[in-house]
């Protein structure tokens, strides 16, 4: 018996009798079994079913979907072959069992539809597009093909997580026995991402990793390089993107010049709220360019520059950008950037008056007690910061005391990570006490707020 | 148990962390106290506060759970992030080391480079000396030296490279180690996450269980409290019910007693009333029976009556319907007849007009035809006479011829003496019928002569009458009265329908038509007839003024009056033009005999005498005086004569009796005169007699004699004919013979000249084969010709 997909599996399980029930005296010799789901195995399928089957086999030629009653449409969608061209299926079939089947057959893992707002269609199309981009060699790039595909997927794709981009094949390959690469500079342009970014009007998140995964023994640094042209294309694309919220270029050889080019071209975009350039090669100049972006980009709320090569100068630049009232930055991640005491001091001087920044991550930033004292002072003054991470910086006892002193007068800080900082236990406990105090207060406030809104609602 | 568990929980909490847990404990104790209090208050107050307390209990439990879970989460997170932090720390350390080693390496490389540059410079500087010196041995030695130095340099570099390679290998090893470390870290992280998940799941489950237990407890407590409450209420209710029941029973008993009493009383009363009523009922039933009987009777009567009436009504209805139908039908008939009458009237009018015209035409035709007939008769007569004359002459000539022949026969053939037979032929005047006819014709001529006389008389009469007419106008009223009387009293002669039709017409018209009708009914068409009618009326007429006078005078008066009426009616003919016309035409048509005309004239005179009654005296006053002696001088002429309506019928009957035979006589007079001529008037006997006389002149013997003579002469004639024939033949044969002799003579003179005779034979084409035959033939022909010639001879 065919159980349509609209009936959840749990129903089937619920209706299935337990072993003890089945072995009851009255049950064993029972002839009428309404719960038997295999009763029609030997009965020839109905004409309706046959019709639907033939429709399925001829779906490429004739899409008689809207004419069918719901029940038969169900059956049709459950039996449609998944290798139908997208050009037929995307406009015709709505989100549902078909796309679920497609996704589950194509990929064995990571089919969590909750990450895609419960839409199997979006899941399928996003992952399909991702794979297409990841495996598209620059030589195979055909503009029309890409455009048609992008046009098909445009209204469904919201997130693109590109984990690799095929590098262009070198014009001359010296062979397997020679490990030498041609010395002349070869083009490292990847495929043009602009049509994708432009075409996908609903795109909200863009994650790009320049580089080739699983290159094996063909490893070469050149595989991980990318050109100013690539940055230019991305920037141009972002300029016209209407919904873009998150830009993430990570684990790439993004250096100062490239980031400058990229940022220059995406200045016009006014929708991006989160920029993530973690694990790149951005230096002080790049940081300054990002600082400029902060000034011109009033919507940017989160900036992640984790594991870059930003020094004190870059940090100072960022700090000076934060002074501008137009930048309502809420999160600043400078993990694994050795900005030193000078950089932290500059940041702290800014944060004393800042009203926006809520989270600051300064993990492994190479600062010491001096900067810790500044942080302590800053904390006394600041009223917006909620989370601060200073772990992996040697602060010592002095720094710890400074922090604990600073946090005692603070009322907003909810989290302070102070691991691997070499502060004393006393300081730790006092800091924890203060944090707890703040958390309690925060919760109370939240509850009151919720009650107030609840009362308002009741009223 | 739950509380103990909570206590245990509290104590555990107290052990683990200080501040908040102490607070929680304190709060929980307070709650416990409050719960106890609430339990005490429960029975007293109600459930309001209880609910509040229970709510707080649940809230507290939730709070505890939340805190605990939060703590667990925090711990787990810290545990997991510890790996990251450690990793970061390692990374920092690695970077530091790397920076240090790189600096060292760079330093060393620089030193090495400097050293090698120095060496290179040394080597390089030697090349200049080489160029200067020319000694090959020296050169060789120096070259060797240079070579050694270079080798040194190279080896140094090689060493450096080797060192760097080892370093690289070491770095690779480190990288591998780092990778392994990373793997371990990842494993650790996953393990920790798994642990965390497990722990959290367990914690959540426990908390959920705790919360559920608390809820169950609350529920149980609530149930108990409400149960107790309900029980109390039930008890109270039961008590009240019992009280009510008792009260009810009492009242019911009382009521039952009362009911019994009332019932007994009621029964007694009932019985009495019943008996009384039953007797009443009996009486009433008897009455009812009577009434019923009457009712039945009445009803049957009524039914009968009703039925009778109904039947009658039905009959009436039927009759009425019938009548209605009949009326309708009759109405239709009336309408149809009216229409028909109108049509027939119209048609008759046209018909009469047509007929009069026809009559006129026919009369003209008759006159013409008569004229023609006369003419033809005359012509016929003449012709007849001519034919007669012719026939007689021819007969006479034939007779003479016969006589002549007879005489010749007698004298020449027979040699007898011929005696002239007795010829006694008739003449036309001898015939009786001719004489009669001549007589008739002679009679006819004088008749024609009188006709012209009559015309003269008529014209005179008309003039007289015209003169009279003017004088008689005054008498019209009297006449009208009389006619009116006739009209009024002779309805039986008039069709009823006419009366109806005459309804809307004026009296005058009515009367006219009625009189017309009466006259037609009586068959009165001519003036004379009207006159007769008046005569019949005369005896009954009387003067209105002198009605009282003696009877003997009446007759004369009547006569005079009648005459006056007659004249009046004659004069009245101007009104009734038709009658007048008929009268005139009758006069014109049937040439009235002189006597009749005279009578008419006399009548006219009488009317003229009557006219003297008018103030103006008429011209014929002399004659009138003779009659006036008869008339009553006492009776004023101006007074009209009256006829009693009673006598009208009598008069009419008299008239009818008198009129009937007269009519026949009238008709006989109307015969037409035949156009008699001599030819027509001659009788056939006379004619045959006349002609047979011719035939009978010769006797039978003489005829026989002629017959015999005829036969003999015929025979003689035949012999003569034969002789004549033979004569002719001999003459012919003589001529032939002469001719043949001539021919023979000719042949004898020139016999060779056969060609003259046989040219036809000779000129035939020669036939070689049959030449002989031809010759024989020729011979034969010659023979035949000879024979012929002989035969001719």
mmCIF file of N, CA and C in Angstrom, chain A residues 69-177:
data_model
loop_
_atom_site.group_PDB
_atom_site.id
_atom_site.type_symbol
_atom_site.label_atom_id
_atom_site.label_comp_id
_atom_site.label_asym_id
_atom_site.label_seq_id
_atom_site.Cartn_x
_atom_site.Cartn_y
_atom_site.Cartn_z
ATOM 1 N N UNK A 69 -5.442 15.797 -9.971
ATOM 2 C CA UNK A 69 -5.918 16.018 -8.602
ATOM 3 C C UNK A 69 -4.773 15.841 -7.594
ATOM 4 N N UNK A 70 -4.947 16.337 -6.418
ATOM 5 C CA UNK A 70 -3.862 16.388 -5.430
ATOM 6 C C UNK A 70 -3.234 15.026 -5.190
ATOM 7 N N UNK A 71 -4.120 14.030 -5.086
ATOM 8 C CA UNK A 71 -3.623 12.705 -4.722
ATOM 9 C C UNK A 71 -2.659 12.185 -5.776
ATOM 10 N N UNK A 72 -3.083 12.342 -7.026
ATOM 11 C CA UNK A 72 -2.250 11.836 -8.113
ATOM 12 C C UNK A 72 -1.007 12.694 -8.284
ATOM 13 N N UNK A 73 -1.131 13.939 -8.007
ATOM 14 C CA UNK A 73 0.027 14.812 -8.103
ATOM 15 C C UNK A 73 1.083 14.374 -7.097
ATOM 16 N N UNK A 74 0.594 13.968 -5.927
ATOM 17 C CA UNK A 74 1.466 13.445 -4.882
ATOM 18 C C UNK A 74 2.274 12.283 -5.428
ATOM 19 N N UNK A 75 1.550 11.342 -6.010
ATOM 20 C CA UNK A 75 2.184 10.137 -6.538
ATOM 21 C C UNK A 75 3.182 10.519 -7.627
ATOM 22 N N UNK A 76 2.784 11.442 -8.448
ATOM 23 C CA UNK A 76 3.654 11.874 -9.539
ATOM 24 C C UNK A 76 4.953 12.429 -8.985
ATOM 25 N N UNK A 77 4.837 13.276 -7.983
ATOM 26 C CA UNK A 77 6.029 13.901 -7.423
ATOM 27 C C UNK A 77 6.900 12.871 -6.715
ATOM 28 N N UNK A 78 6.242 11.835 -6.181
ATOM 29 C CA UNK A 78 7.028 10.827 -5.479
ATOM 30 C C UNK A 78 7.794 9.940 -6.435
ATOM 31 N N UNK A 79 7.333 9.869 -7.689
ATOM 32 C CA UNK A 79 7.963 8.936 -8.609
ATOM 33 C C UNK A 79 8.712 9.628 -9.741
ATOM 34 N N UNK A 80 8.703 10.929 -9.759
ATOM 35 C CA UNK A 80 9.400 11.618 -10.850
ATOM 36 C C UNK A 80 10.887 11.309 -10.800
ATOM 37 N N UNK A 81 11.498 11.105 -11.935
ATOM 38 C CA UNK A 81 12.949 10.896 -11.931
ATOM 39 C C UNK A 81 13.652 12.189 -11.515
ATOM 40 N N UNK A 82 14.765 12.016 -10.778
ATOM 41 C CA UNK A 82 15.404 13.222 -10.219
ATOM 42 C C UNK A 82 16.380 13.827 -11.203
ATOM 43 N N UNK A 83 16.577 13.171 -12.322
ATOM 44 C CA UNK A 83 17.561 13.715 -13.263
ATOM 45 C C UNK A 83 16.913 14.594 -14.326
ATOM 46 N N UNK A 84 15.730 15.058 -14.039
ATOM 47 C CA UNK A 84 15.090 15.966 -14.994
ATOM 48 C C UNK A 84 15.865 17.280 -15.031
ATOM 49 N N UNK A 85 15.866 17.921 -16.199
ATOM 50 C CA UNK A 85 16.602 19.201 -16.256
ATOM 51 C C UNK A 85 15.943 20.253 -15.372
ATOM 52 N N UNK A 86 16.828 21.054 -14.800
ATOM 53 C CA UNK A 86 16.322 22.064 -13.858
ATOM 54 C C UNK A 86 15.401 23.046 -14.550
ATOM 55 N N UNK A 87 15.646 23.235 -15.804
ATOM 56 C CA UNK A 87 14.851 24.247 -16.533
ATOM 57 C C UNK A 87 13.377 23.881 -16.562
ATOM 58 N N UNK A 88 13.079 22.572 -16.452
ATOM 59 C CA UNK A 88 11.680 22.144 -16.382
ATOM 60 C C UNK A 88 11.192 22.190 -14.951
ATOM 61 N N UNK A 89 11.989 21.657 -14.082
ATOM 62 C CA UNK A 89 11.503 21.411 -12.726
ATOM 63 C C UNK A 89 11.438 22.680 -11.886
ATOM 64 N N UNK A 90 12.421 23.564 -12.064
ATOM 65 C CA UNK A 90 12.481 24.704 -11.137
ATOM 66 C C UNK A 90 11.245 25.583 -11.214
ATOM 67 N N UNK A 91 10.829 26.002 -12.397
ATOM 68 C CA UNK A 91 9.628 26.854 -12.387
ATOM 69 C C UNK A 91 8.345 26.096 -12.093
ATOM 70 N N UNK A 92 8.359 24.796 -12.330
ATOM 71 C CA UNK A 92 7.102 24.041 -12.266
ATOM 72 C C UNK A 92 6.846 23.467 -10.890
ATOM 73 N N UNK A 93 7.850 22.868 -10.329
ATOM 74 C CA UNK A 93 7.627 22.126 -9.083
ATOM 75 C C UNK A 93 7.922 23.022 -7.889
ATOM 76 N N UNK A 94 7.006 22.972 -6.975
ATOM 77 C CA UNK A 94 7.207 23.772 -5.773
ATOM 78 C C UNK A 94 8.018 22.972 -4.759
ATOM 79 N N UNK A 95 8.375 23.686 -3.719
ATOM 80 C CA UNK A 95 9.149 23.042 -2.676
ATOM 81 C C UNK A 95 8.378 21.857 -2.121
ATOM 82 N N UNK A 96 9.078 20.740 -1.929
ATOM 83 C CA UNK A 96 8.375 19.581 -1.385
ATOM 84 C C UNK A 96 9.127 18.307 -1.609
ATOM 85 N N UNK A 97 8.317 17.255 -1.762
ATOM 86 C CA UNK A 97 8.880 15.918 -1.755
ATOM 87 C C UNK A 97 9.869 15.714 -2.885
ATOM 88 N N UNK A 98 9.613 16.334 -4.027
ATOM 89 C CA UNK A 98 10.512 16.098 -5.162
ATOM 90 C C UNK A 98 11.919 16.573 -4.832
ATOM 91 N N UNK A 99 11.975 17.765 -4.299
ATOM 92 C CA UNK A 99 13.296 18.338 -3.999
ATOM 93 C C UNK A 99 13.944 17.602 -2.841
ATOM 94 N N UNK A 100 13.116 17.113 -1.941
ATOM 95 C CA UNK A 100 13.660 16.325 -0.838
ATOM 96 C C UNK A 100 14.320 15.070 -1.394
ATOM 97 N N UNK A 101 13.604 14.440 -2.303
ATOM 98 C CA UNK A 101 14.167 13.227 -2.897
ATOM 99 C C UNK A 101 15.449 13.553 -3.641
ATOM 100 N N UNK A 102 15.429 14.618 -4.397
ATOM 101 C CA UNK A 102 16.617 14.999 -5.149
ATOM 102 C C UNK A 102 17.808 15.176 -4.215
ATOM 103 N N UNK A 103 17.582 15.932 -3.157
ATOM 104 C CA UNK A 103 18.677 16.243 -2.240
ATOM 105 C C UNK A 103 19.180 14.985 -1.563
ATOM 106 N N UNK A 104 18.256 14.181 -1.093
ATOM 107 C CA UNK A 104 18.682 13.026 -0.310
ATOM 108 C C UNK A 104 19.367 11.985 -1.175
ATOM 109 N N UNK A 105 19.004 11.899 -2.396
ATOM 110 C CA UNK A 105 19.674 10.924 -3.265
ATOM 111 C C UNK A 105 21.035 11.448 -3.701
ATOM 112 N N UNK A 106 21.113 12.774 -3.875
ATOM 113 C CA UNK A 106 22.369 13.323 -4.419
ATOM 114 C C UNK A 106 23.439 13.421 -3.347
ATOM 115 N N UNK A 107 23.032 13.828 -2.163
ATOM 116 C CA UNK A 107 24.042 13.999 -1.106
ATOM 117 C C UNK A 107 23.678 13.110 0.069
ATOM 118 N N UNK A 108 24.707 12.442 0.585
ATOM 119 C CA UNK A 108 24.446 11.530 1.690
ATOM 120 C C UNK A 108 24.379 12.268 3.017
ATOM 121 N N UNK A 109 25.101 13.366 3.081
ATOM 122 C CA UNK A 109 25.186 14.045 4.386
ATOM 123 C C UNK A 109 24.815 15.519 4.238
ATOM 124 N N UNK A 110 24.780 16.151 5.387
ATOM 125 C CA UNK A 110 24.512 17.603 5.458
ATOM 126 C C UNK A 110 23.203 17.983 4.766
ATOM 127 N N UNK A 111 22.232 17.132 4.966
ATOM 128 C CA UNK A 111 20.926 17.459 4.391
ATOM 129 C C UNK A 111 19.983 18.015 5.458
ATOM 130 N N UNK A 112 20.532 18.902 6.255
ATOM 131 C CA UNK A 112 19.690 19.452 7.320
ATOM 132 C C UNK A 112 18.905 20.636 6.773
ATOM 133 N N UNK A 113 17.630 20.340 6.555
ATOM 134 C CA UNK A 113 16.815 21.364 5.903
ATOM 135 C C UNK A 113 16.553 22.561 6.806
ATOM 136 N N UNK A 114 16.851 22.399 8.097
ATOM 137 C CA UNK A 114 16.591 23.526 9.007
ATOM 138 C C UNK A 114 17.523 24.684 8.728
ATOM 139 N N UNK A 115 18.710 24.369 8.149
ATOM 140 C CA UNK A 115 19.635 25.441 7.809
ATOM 141 C C UNK A 115 19.149 26.249 6.619
ATOM 142 N N UNK A 116 18.143 25.706 5.958
ATOM 143 C CA UNK A 116 17.664 26.378 4.742
ATOM 144 C C UNK A 116 16.205 26.795 4.898
ATOM 145 N N UNK A 117 15.847 27.163 6.094
ATOM 146 C CA UNK A 117 14.482 27.636 6.392
ATOM 147 C C UNK A 117 13.443 26.590 6.010
ATOM 148 N N UNK A 118 13.855 25.332 6.115
ATOM 149 C CA UNK A 118 12.895 24.245 5.856
ATOM 150 C C UNK A 118 12.547 24.050 4.401
ATOM 151 N N UNK A 119 13.287 24.681 3.502
ATOM 152 C CA UNK A 119 12.952 24.555 2.085
ATOM 153 C C UNK A 119 13.925 23.602 1.409
ATOM 154 N N UNK A 120 13.371 22.489 0.969
ATOM 155 C CA UNK A 120 14.224 21.511 0.290
ATOM 156 C C UNK A 120 14.661 22.028 -1.059
ATOM 157 N N UNK A 121 13.827 22.779 -1.649
ATOM 158 C CA UNK A 121 14.164 23.317 -2.962
ATOM 159 C C UNK A 121 15.373 24.253 -2.854
ATOM 160 N N UNK A 122 15.301 25.098 -1.830
ATOM 161 C CA UNK A 122 16.408 26.024 -1.650
ATOM 162 C C UNK A 122 17.683 25.252 -1.369
ATOM 163 N N UNK A 123 17.554 24.213 -0.526
ATOM 164 C CA UNK A 123 18.713 23.398 -0.191
ATOM 165 C C UNK A 123 19.327 22.823 -1.458
ATOM 166 N N UNK A 124 18.464 22.228 -2.254
ATOM 167 C CA UNK A 124 18.963 21.563 -3.454
ATOM 168 C C UNK A 124 19.616 22.566 -4.399
ATOM 169 N N UNK A 125 18.912 23.648 -4.619
ATOM 170 C CA UNK A 125 19.423 24.592 -5.607
ATOM 171 C C UNK A 125 20.703 25.259 -5.125
ATOM 172 N N UNK A 126 20.756 25.586 -3.833
ATOM 173 C CA UNK A 126 21.965 26.226 -3.317
ATOM 174 C C UNK A 126 23.159 25.287 -3.426
ATOM 175 N N UNK A 127 22.918 24.075 -3.028
ATOM 176 C CA UNK A 127 24.045 23.138 -3.045
ATOM 177 C C UNK A 127 24.427 22.803 -4.486
ATOM 178 N N UNK A 128 23.412 22.739 -5.318
ATOM 179 C CA UNK A 128 23.710 22.472 -6.731
ATOM 180 C C UNK A 128 24.560 23.597 -7.309
ATOM 181 N N UNK A 129 24.163 24.810 -7.013
ATOM 182 C CA UNK A 129 24.894 25.963 -7.539
ATOM 183 C C UNK A 129 26.302 26.005 -6.953
ATOM 184 N N UNK A 130 26.415 25.710 -5.659
ATOM 185 C CA UNK A 130 27.723 25.682 -5.015
ATOM 186 C C UNK A 130 28.644 24.697 -5.736
ATOM 187 N N UNK A 131 28.134 23.512 -5.936
ATOM 188 C CA UNK A 131 28.963 22.490 -6.573
ATOM 189 C C UNK A 131 29.324 22.906 -7.988
ATOM 190 N N UNK A 132 28.344 23.534 -8.634
ATOM 191 C CA UNK A 132 28.595 23.971 -10.016
ATOM 192 C C UNK A 132 29.732 24.975 -10.047
ATOM 193 N N UNK A 133 29.657 25.949 -9.100
ATOM 194 C CA UNK A 133 30.699 26.985 -9.084
ATOM 195 C C UNK A 133 32.043 26.377 -8.687
ATOM 196 N N UNK A 134 32.000 25.500 -7.692
ATOM 197 C CA UNK A 134 33.250 24.940 -7.187
ATOM 198 C C UNK A 134 33.948 24.103 -8.251
ATOM 199 N N UNK A 135 33.175 23.463 -9.095
ATOM 200 C CA UNK A 135 33.800 22.572 -10.071
ATOM 201 C C UNK A 135 33.916 23.195 -11.458
ATOM 202 N N UNK A 136 33.591 24.458 -11.561
ATOM 203 C CA UNK A 136 33.625 25.094 -12.874
ATOM 204 C C UNK A 136 35.025 25.651 -13.120
ATOM 205 N N UNK A 137 35.668 25.096 -14.116
ATOM 206 C CA UNK A 137 36.990 25.599 -14.465
ATOM 207 C C UNK A 137 36.830 26.887 -15.252
ATOM 208 N N UNK A 138 37.801 27.832 -15.089
ATOM 209 C CA UNK A 138 37.653 29.116 -15.796
ATOM 210 C C UNK A 138 37.561 28.933 -17.303
ATOM 211 N N UNK A 139 38.180 27.867 -17.806
ATOM 212 C CA UNK A 139 38.129 27.658 -19.252
ATOM 213 C C UNK A 139 36.717 27.267 -19.706
ATOM 214 N N UNK A 140 35.982 26.617 -18.798
ATOM 215 C CA UNK A 140 34.649 26.123 -19.176
ATOM 216 C C UNK A 140 33.551 27.156 -18.952
ATOM 217 N N UNK A 141 33.948 28.309 -18.507
ATOM 218 C CA UNK A 141 32.955 29.318 -18.158
ATOM 219 C C UNK A 141 32.247 29.830 -19.417
ATOM 220 N N UNK A 142 30.930 29.541 -19.461
ATOM 221 C CA UNK A 142 30.144 30.046 -20.601
ATOM 222 C C UNK A 142 29.099 30.996 -20.034
ATOM 223 N N UNK A 143 29.188 32.175 -20.496
ATOM 224 C CA UNK A 143 28.360 33.212 -19.865
ATOM 225 C C UNK A 143 26.866 32.910 -19.955
ATOM 226 N N UNK A 144 26.435 32.488 -21.107
ATOM 227 C CA UNK A 144 24.980 32.267 -21.305
ATOM 228 C C UNK A 144 24.471 31.136 -20.416
ATOM 229 N N UNK A 145 25.277 30.081 -20.376
ATOM 230 C CA UNK A 145 24.883 28.930 -19.547
ATOM 231 C C UNK A 145 24.732 29.353 -18.090
ATOM 232 N N UNK A 146 25.746 30.074 -17.640
ATOM 233 C CA UNK A 146 25.728 30.538 -16.251
ATOM 234 C C UNK A 146 24.515 31.423 -16.017
ATOM 235 N N UNK A 147 24.283 32.290 -16.960
ATOM 236 C CA UNK A 147 23.160 33.223 -16.770
ATOM 237 C C UNK A 147 21.841 32.487 -16.652
ATOM 238 N N UNK A 148 21.664 31.494 -17.524
ATOM 239 C CA UNK A 148 20.394 30.763 -17.479
ATOM 240 C C UNK A 148 20.246 30.031 -16.156
ATOM 241 N N UNK A 149 21.325 29.426 -15.722
ATOM 242 C CA UNK A 149 21.270 28.698 -14.439
ATOM 243 C C UNK A 149 20.973 29.664 -13.299
ATOM 244 N N UNK A 150 21.671 30.790 -13.329
ATOM 245 C CA UNK A 150 21.482 31.781 -12.267
ATOM 246 C C UNK A 150 20.060 32.311 -12.286
ATOM 247 N N UNK A 151 19.581 32.499 -13.485
ATOM 248 C CA UNK A 151 18.206 33.002 -13.602
ATOM 249 C C UNK A 151 17.212 32.013 -13.008
ATOM 250 N N UNK A 152 17.455 30.744 -13.248
ATOM 251 C CA UNK A 152 16.573 29.707 -12.697
ATOM 252 C C UNK A 152 16.583 29.744 -11.181
ATOM 253 N N UNK A 153 17.786 29.861 -10.621
ATOM 254 C CA UNK A 153 17.932 29.703 -9.166
ATOM 255 C C UNK A 153 17.739 31.023 -8.432
ATOM 256 N N UNK A 154 17.607 32.101 -9.185
ATOM 257 C CA UNK A 154 17.746 33.418 -8.558
ATOM 258 C C UNK A 154 16.803 33.626 -7.388
ATOM 259 N N UNK A 155 15.583 33.129 -7.515
ATOM 260 C CA UNK A 155 14.616 33.469 -6.468
ATOM 261 C C UNK A 155 14.675 32.508 -5.294
ATOM 262 N N UNK A 156 15.529 31.514 -5.357
ATOM 263 C CA UNK A 156 15.582 30.547 -4.256
ATOM 264 C C UNK A 156 16.895 30.604 -3.465
ATOM 265 N N UNK A 157 17.948 30.939 -4.153
ATOM 266 C CA UNK A 157 19.260 30.867 -3.493
ATOM 267 C C UNK A 157 19.459 32.087 -2.604
ATOM 268 N N UNK A 158 19.784 31.800 -1.340
ATOM 269 C CA UNK A 158 20.016 32.910 -0.409
ATOM 270 C C UNK A 158 21.437 32.885 0.161
ATOM 271 N N UNK A 159 22.018 31.730 0.019
ATOM 272 C CA UNK A 159 23.362 31.636 0.622
ATOM 273 C C UNK A 159 24.253 30.838 -0.305
ATOM 274 N N UNK A 160 25.461 31.351 -0.483
ATOM 275 C CA UNK A 160 26.426 30.615 -1.304
ATOM 276 C C UNK A 160 27.675 30.392 -0.470
ATOM 277 N N UNK A 161 27.976 29.117 -0.264
ATOM 278 C CA UNK A 161 29.169 28.808 0.531
ATOM 279 C C UNK A 161 30.157 28.128 -0.388
ATOM 280 N N UNK A 162 30.981 28.959 -1.023
ATOM 281 C CA UNK A 162 31.917 28.417 -2.005
ATOM 282 C C UNK A 162 33.197 28.039 -1.280
ATOM 283 N N UNK A 163 33.477 26.746 -1.243
ATOM 284 C CA UNK A 163 34.618 26.266 -0.484
ATOM 285 C C UNK A 163 35.860 26.121 -1.344
ATOM 286 N N UNK A 164 35.706 26.175 -2.632
ATOM 287 C CA UNK A 164 36.899 26.141 -3.486
ATOM 288 C C UNK A 164 36.541 26.760 -4.825
ATOM 289 N N UNK A 165 37.600 27.228 -5.479
ATOM 290 C CA UNK A 165 37.405 27.733 -6.834
ATOM 291 C C UNK A 165 38.519 27.157 -7.683
ATOM 292 N N UNK A 166 38.130 26.578 -8.816
ATOM 293 C CA UNK A 166 39.141 25.927 -9.639
ATOM 294 C C UNK A 166 40.095 26.973 -10.186
ATOM 295 N N UNK A 167 41.358 26.656 -10.019
ATOM 296 C CA UNK A 167 42.371 27.563 -10.548
ATOM 297 C C UNK A 167 42.504 27.328 -12.040
ATOM 298 N N UNK A 168 42.923 28.342 -12.737
ATOM 299 C CA UNK A 168 43.118 28.152 -14.176
ATOM 300 C C UNK A 168 44.258 27.184 -14.454
ATOM 301 N N UNK A 169 44.124 26.362 -15.450
ATOM 302 C CA UNK A 169 45.192 25.418 -15.800
ATOM 303 C C UNK A 169 46.369 26.210 -16.382
ATOM 304 N N UNK A 170 47.545 25.913 -15.930
ATOM 305 C CA UNK A 170 48.712 26.611 -16.502
ATOM 306 C C UNK A 170 48.858 26.267 -17.985
ATOM 307 N N UNK A 171 49.308 27.227 -18.748
ATOM 308 C CA UNK A 171 49.390 26.981 -20.183
ATOM 309 C C UNK A 171 50.336 25.834 -20.542
ATOM 310 N N UNK A 172 51.426 25.739 -19.799
ATOM 311 C CA UNK A 172 52.348 24.625 -20.088
ATOM 312 C C UNK A 172 52.621 23.868 -18.805
ATOM 313 N N UNK A 173 52.443 22.651 -18.905
ATOM 314 C CA UNK A 173 52.682 21.811 -17.731
ATOM 315 C C UNK A 173 53.903 20.956 -18.034
ATOM 316 N N UNK A 174 54.893 21.029 -17.143
ATOM 317 C CA UNK A 174 56.173 20.412 -17.496
ATOM 318 C C UNK A 174 56.204 18.905 -17.323
ATOM 319 N N UNK A 175 55.199 18.383 -16.805
ATOM 320 C CA UNK A 175 55.196 16.924 -16.668
ATOM 321 C C UNK A 175 55.304 16.483 -15.233
ATOM 322 N N UNK A 176 55.113 15.188 -15.026
ATOM 323 C CA UNK A 176 55.015 14.665 -13.670
ATOM 324 C C UNK A 176 56.390 14.598 -13.004
ATOM 325 N N UNK A 177 57.459 14.439 -13.813
ATOM 326 C CA UNK A 177 58.770 14.257 -13.153
ATOM 327 C C UNK A 177 59.411 15.570 -12.743
#
